[in-house]
Amino acid sequence: MNQLPGFAHPLAAQAATLDPNTLAKFVDPLPIPAIVQPSRYQASPADATVKIPYYRQVLRSFEMKLHRDLPPTRMWGFGATCPGPTFDVRSGQEILMEWASELPQKHFLPIDHHLDGAGKDQPEVRTVVHLHGGKVPAESDGYPEEWSVPGQSALYHYPNKQDAAMLWYHDHAMGINRLNIYAGLFGAFIIRDSFEDALNLPAGKYEIPLAIFDRFLTPQGQLYYPVSDRADAPWVPEVFGDAMLVNGKIFPYLEVEPRKYRLRVLNASNARFYHLSFAGDVSFSQIGTDQGLLAAPIPLTELMVAPAERVDLVVDFSAHRGEQMILKNEAFVLMQFRVSREKVKDSSSLPAALRPMQKIPESEAVQTRELSLDQYVNRVAEPILMLLNATYWRQPITEKPVLHTTEIWTLVNPTDDSHPIHLHLVRFQILDRRRFEISTYMGKRELKFVGPPVPPEPSEAGWKDTVRAHPGMVTRIIVRFEGYAGRYVWHCHILEHEDNEMMRPYEVVAQK
Ligand SMILES: [Cu+2]
């Protein structure tokens, strides 16, 4: 652990919050976000003779009921719901996207003006939308410093030239991203393709997106974001809310038929990792990861999902007619599925083979980068700063992969946290993880391994865009830098870390 002197204690002073366990369970139906429709068709920036769908989404403040027995909660979001409406687009169908901020001029969550990009000289309310998992040109990627203020719009171009997968869109504004997403600025973005269509997976009303996220609520049912004991520096290292919401409700229920359902799970939390299972150890199948379908379904009874990760599941309720099934995070109840009694015909399939995945050979890599994940603490061992490769956001770009080449990124994590590391633009495969001696590394920056390399778990052995870099381990990923040249970012997806320097620009450079 690195120690920096001269910092006060960023100890969270806990305000009185609502105990979610006092709320009645399963009194609200699970909300299903609406599907976004294009507002018009317009000439493509790539080819003016082609008309493409033009979507417009407004970012605004609104009130929303998180539970039957709570008063409406002030949120910020897209349209008037959190999660925002779901995009449902075809692979290869490019779209134009206007993100229009009609948010208020003042923020309602505690800004820390010491964080880079969030100084007192900056507008309080700044937003920029990133399509997480999208293979998107740099100018449409939502660079953290290219934010808009209320009254402004950003016009982006999403080519959607990638395999079927569930991506998500969310705010990425420098220094306040954790607050903007906590306020509700996110939603799902589904890309489909003909390969996936041919598999005949459960679809339509039998395909349910589940965005899971945690919050603290005041006794009046309003969002509470914890603060440190320093009024001028309210940043806290991590937020784990005690109220867990699914699609914006606490303890919702969903009425289902006794048949197969496809559940598309997104962890939209700031910092919480979920350990999902059904009460009674019900088995289910995982069919996909962040970036689409696995090679074959994996039978599971429990599953870990880190912030920003997505898992694609098929659950067969046919053996549970008339039952009430509970989806939980460890001991905590998330939601209920009420399985109806009537017999139904299920014409959907769960094929034994999904999408073939070729392993990228290590020999294809032209460059290997060793990159550390660093945490700095004060005298009482409280985290006060996180860096990637001991480098601040403002320092010159050090990672410059060449377009159409492959690299291995070796993430060295000497901290005691698991950090979900996300690279924009690309998809990648996890090679392995390997334990190393932390003391040797901290003393000499030398890697001394103390165990064999361990392959990724089956549930993460598909295409990924976010990888859990576990504490005391080196995590290796192999990445083909495909798509576009330009400036992107990579960062930890624990949003408190990301906002406090655990984010770096990187640049994909065109081949000479
Ligand atoms: Cu982190």
Short mmCIF file of N, CA and C and ligand atoms in Angstrom, two decimals, residues 237-238 373 375 386 388 415 417-421 491-498 502, ligand 1:
data_model
loop_
_atom_site.label_atom_id
_atom_site.label_comp_id
_atom_site.label_asym_id
_atom_site.label_seq_id
_atom_site.Cartn_x
_atom_site.Cartn_y
_atom_site.Cartn_z
N PRO A 237 -14.40 6.53 -1.01
CA PRO A 237 -13.73 5.58 -1.90
C PRO A 237 -14.65 4.58 -2.61
N GLU A 238 -15.79 4.28 -2.04
CA GLU A 238 -16.70 3.29 -2.63
C GLU A 238 -18.08 3.50 -2.02
N LEU A 373 -2.32 -1.34 -11.07
CA LEU A 373 -3.49 -0.69 -10.50
C LEU A 373 -3.08 -0.25 -9.10
N GLN A 375 -3.36 1.99 -5.49
CA GLN A 375 -4.21 2.68 -4.52
C GLN A 375 -3.32 3.36 -3.50
N MET A 386 -6.62 6.68 -6.47
CA MET A 386 -6.31 5.48 -7.24
C MET A 386 -5.72 5.89 -8.58
N LEU A 388 -3.88 4.41 -12.45
CA LEU A 388 -3.51 3.32 -13.35
C LEU A 388 -2.05 3.53 -13.73
N THR A 415 -3.41 -4.02 -4.87
CA THR A 415 -4.34 -3.45 -3.88
C THR A 415 -5.18 -4.58 -3.26
N ASP A 417 -8.50 -4.55 -3.37
CA ASP A 417 -9.80 -4.49 -4.01
C ASP A 417 -9.76 -5.23 -5.34
N SER A 418 -10.91 -5.78 -5.75
CA SER A 418 -11.04 -6.26 -7.12
C SER A 418 -11.50 -5.06 -7.96
N HIS A 419 -10.79 -4.75 -9.02
CA HIS A 419 -11.14 -3.60 -9.86
C HIS A 419 -11.66 -4.09 -11.22
N PRO A 420 -12.92 -3.77 -11.55
CA PRO A 420 -13.42 -4.12 -12.89
C PRO A 420 -12.88 -3.13 -13.92
N ILE A 421 -11.94 -3.60 -14.75
CA ILE A 421 -11.25 -2.71 -15.69
C ILE A 421 -11.92 -2.78 -17.06
N HIS A 491 -10.39 2.41 -17.88
CA HIS A 491 -10.60 2.84 -16.49
C HIS A 491 -11.17 1.72 -15.64
N CYS A 492 -11.11 1.96 -14.32
CA CYS A 492 -11.80 1.09 -13.38
C CYS A 492 -13.28 1.46 -13.39
N HIS A 493 -14.18 0.47 -13.35
CA HIS A 493 -15.61 0.77 -13.38
C HIS A 493 -16.23 0.85 -11.99
N ILE A 494 -15.42 0.82 -10.93
CA ILE A 494 -15.92 1.29 -9.64
C ILE A 494 -15.92 2.81 -9.78
N LEU A 495 -17.11 3.40 -9.77
CA LEU A 495 -17.22 4.78 -10.25
C LEU A 495 -16.49 5.76 -9.35
N GLU A 496 -16.41 5.46 -8.06
CA GLU A 496 -15.66 6.33 -7.15
C GLU A 496 -14.17 6.30 -7.50
N HIS A 497 -13.67 5.14 -7.91
CA HIS A 497 -12.27 5.05 -8.33
C HIS A 497 -12.05 5.81 -9.64
N GLU A 498 -12.95 5.56 -10.57
CA GLU A 498 -12.84 6.21 -11.89
C GLU A 498 -12.79 7.73 -11.76
N MET A 502 -8.60 6.89 -11.45
CA MET A 502 -8.35 5.54 -11.95
C MET A 502 -8.91 5.42 -13.37
CU CU B 1 -11.13 0.32 -8.97
#
